[in-house]
Amino acid sequence: MKRVTGIGGIFIKAKDPPALAAWYRRHLGIDVQDWGGTAFRWVDANGAPVAGTTVWSVGGGDAFAPGTATFMVNYRVADLDGLLQALRDEGCDVLEKLDDSEYGKFGWVLDPEGNKVELWQPPAGQ
C-alpha cells in the first residue's frame, strides 16, 4: 500500500494570525487571502499548470491540539482508511476523529514527539 504521496499543506500556529500573515505577505510575498492562507498551484517541469495545490496557512485555535508543535503538515494519501488501520496495527497514536467533506477525507496521528500529523485523501480525481 502506498502511504504518503505528497504534501497537501503546511499550517502555522500563530499567537496573532493577522499580524503573522501580514509579515509573510510583506516580507516573503506570499499572497495571503482573507481566510489566512494561500494555495500554491502545481506546475510541471516546464512551468505548465497541472492539477493540484499545496495549501499554506497561518491560524490559531485548537486545530493543532492535542499536538504540541506550532506547525502541522498535511500529507496527501491514497487510502486514508487503510493507512490509519496500518498505523493502529503498528502501535501509532491515531486520533479517533475523522472528517469527510467536499475537500476530501481527513485523519490524524501523533508522532513520537507529540506533533499532530494530518493525513488527507483528496476527493476522487484530484
Coordinates of C-alpha atoms in Angstrom, one line a residue:
M1 CA 0.0 0.0 0.0
K2 CA 1.2 3.5 -0.8
R3 CA 1.3 5.7 2.2
V4 CA 2.2 9.4 1.8
T5 CA 2.0 10.6 -1.8
G6 CA 2.8 14.3 -1.3
I7 CA 2.3 17.3 0.9
G8 CA -1.1 18.8 0.8
G9 CA -0.5 21.8 3.1
I10 CA 1.6 23.5 5.8
F11 CA -0.2 25.1 8.7
I12 CA 1.5 27.5 11.1
K13 CA 0.0 28.2 14.6
A14 CA 0.2 31.9 15.5
K15 CA -0.4 34.0 18.6
D16 CA -1.6 36.8 16.3
P17 CA -2.6 35.2 13.0
P18 CA -3.4 38.5 11.1
A19 CA 0.0 40.1 12.1
L20 CA 1.9 36.9 11.1
A21 CA 0.1 36.6 7.8
A22 CA 0.9 40.3 7.1
W23 CA 4.6 39.6 7.8
Y24 CA 4.6 36.7 5.3
R25 CA 2.8 38.8 2.8
R26 CA 5.1 41.8 3.1
H27 CA 8.5 40.1 3.5
L28 CA 8.1 36.9 1.5
G29 CA 5.5 38.0 -1.0
I30 CA 3.0 35.2 -0.1
D31 CA -0.4 36.1 -1.5
V32 CA -2.2 35.5 1.9
Q33 CA -6.0 35.6 1.3
D34 CA -8.7 36.7 3.8
W35 CA -9.1 33.1 5.1
G36 CA -5.5 33.2 6.4
G37 CA -3.6 31.3 3.7
T38 CA -2.9 30.7 0.0
A39 CA -3.0 27.7 -2.4
F40 CA 0.2 27.2 -4.3
R41 CA -0.7 25.9 -7.7
W42 CA 1.3 22.9 -9.0
V43 CA 3.3 23.1 -12.3
D44 CA 5.3 20.6 -14.3
A45 CA 9.0 20.8 -15.1
N46 CA 8.2 23.3 -17.9
G47 CA 6.1 25.6 -15.7
A48 CA 2.8 24.5 -17.2
P49 CA -0.1 24.1 -14.7
V50 CA -1.1 20.6 -13.6
A51 CA -3.9 19.5 -11.3
G52 CA -3.3 20.1 -7.6
T53 CA -2.3 22.6 -5.0
T54 CA -0.4 22.9 -1.7
V55 CA -2.1 24.9 0.9
W56 CA -0.2 27.2 3.2
S57 CA -2.0 28.8 6.2
V58 CA -1.5 30.9 9.3
G59 CA -4.1 30.3 12.0
G60 CA -4.8 29.9 15.7
G61 CA -7.3 28.0 17.8
D62 CA -7.3 24.3 18.7
A63 CA -6.7 22.8 15.2
F64 CA -3.3 21.7 16.4
A65 CA -4.5 20.0 19.6
P66 CA -3.6 17.6 21.1
G67 CA -0.3 18.2 19.3
T68 CA 2.3 20.4 20.9
A69 CA 4.0 21.9 17.9
T70 CA 3.4 25.4 16.3
F71 CA 3.0 23.8 12.9
M72 CA 1.2 20.9 11.3
V73 CA 2.0 19.2 8.0
N74 CA -0.9 17.8 5.9
Y75 CA 0.2 14.8 3.9
R76 CA -1.7 13.5 0.8
V77 CA -2.5 9.8 1.0
A78 CA -4.2 7.4 -1.5
D79 CA -6.1 5.3 1.0
L80 CA -6.8 7.1 4.3
D81 CA -8.8 4.2 5.9
G82 CA -6.2 1.6 5.0
L83 CA -3.3 3.8 6.2
L84 CA -5.0 4.7 9.6
Q85 CA -5.6 1.0 10.2
A86 CA -2.0 0.1 9.3
L87 CA -0.8 2.9 11.7
R88 CA -3.0 1.5 14.5
D89 CA -1.7 -2.0 13.9
E90 CA 1.8 -0.7 14.2
G91 CA 1.1 0.9 17.6
C92 CA 0.9 4.5 16.5
D93 CA -1.3 7.1 18.4
V94 CA -4.1 7.6 15.8
L95 CA -6.7 10.1 16.8
E96 CA -10.3 8.8 16.6
K97 CA -11.7 11.9 14.9
L98 CA -12.3 11.7 11.2
D99 CA -13.6 14.4 8.8
D100 CA -15.2 13.7 5.5
S101 CA -16.2 16.8 3.5
E102 CA -16.3 18.2 -0.1
Y103 CA -12.5 18.7 0.3
G104 CA -11.8 15.0 1.0
K105 CA -11.2 12.8 4.0
F106 CA -9.0 13.8 6.9
G107 CA -7.5 11.8 9.8
W108 CA -4.7 12.5 12.3
V109 CA -1.9 10.7 14.0
L110 CA 0.6 11.9 16.7
D111 CA 4.3 11.3 16.0
P112 CA 6.5 10.1 18.8
E113 CA 7.3 13.7 19.8
G114 CA 3.7 14.8 20.1
N115 CA 3.4 16.6 16.8
K116 CA -0.1 16.3 15.2
V117 CA 0.2 15.0 11.6
E118 CA -2.8 15.5 9.3
L119 CA -3.5 12.8 6.6
W120 CA -5.6 13.8 3.7
Q121 CA -7.2 11.7 1.0
P122 CA -8.4 14.2 -1.7
P123 CA -11.7 13.7 -3.5
A124 CA -11.6 11.3 -6.4
G125 CA -9.9 12.9 -9.5
Q126 CA -7.8 15.4 -7.5

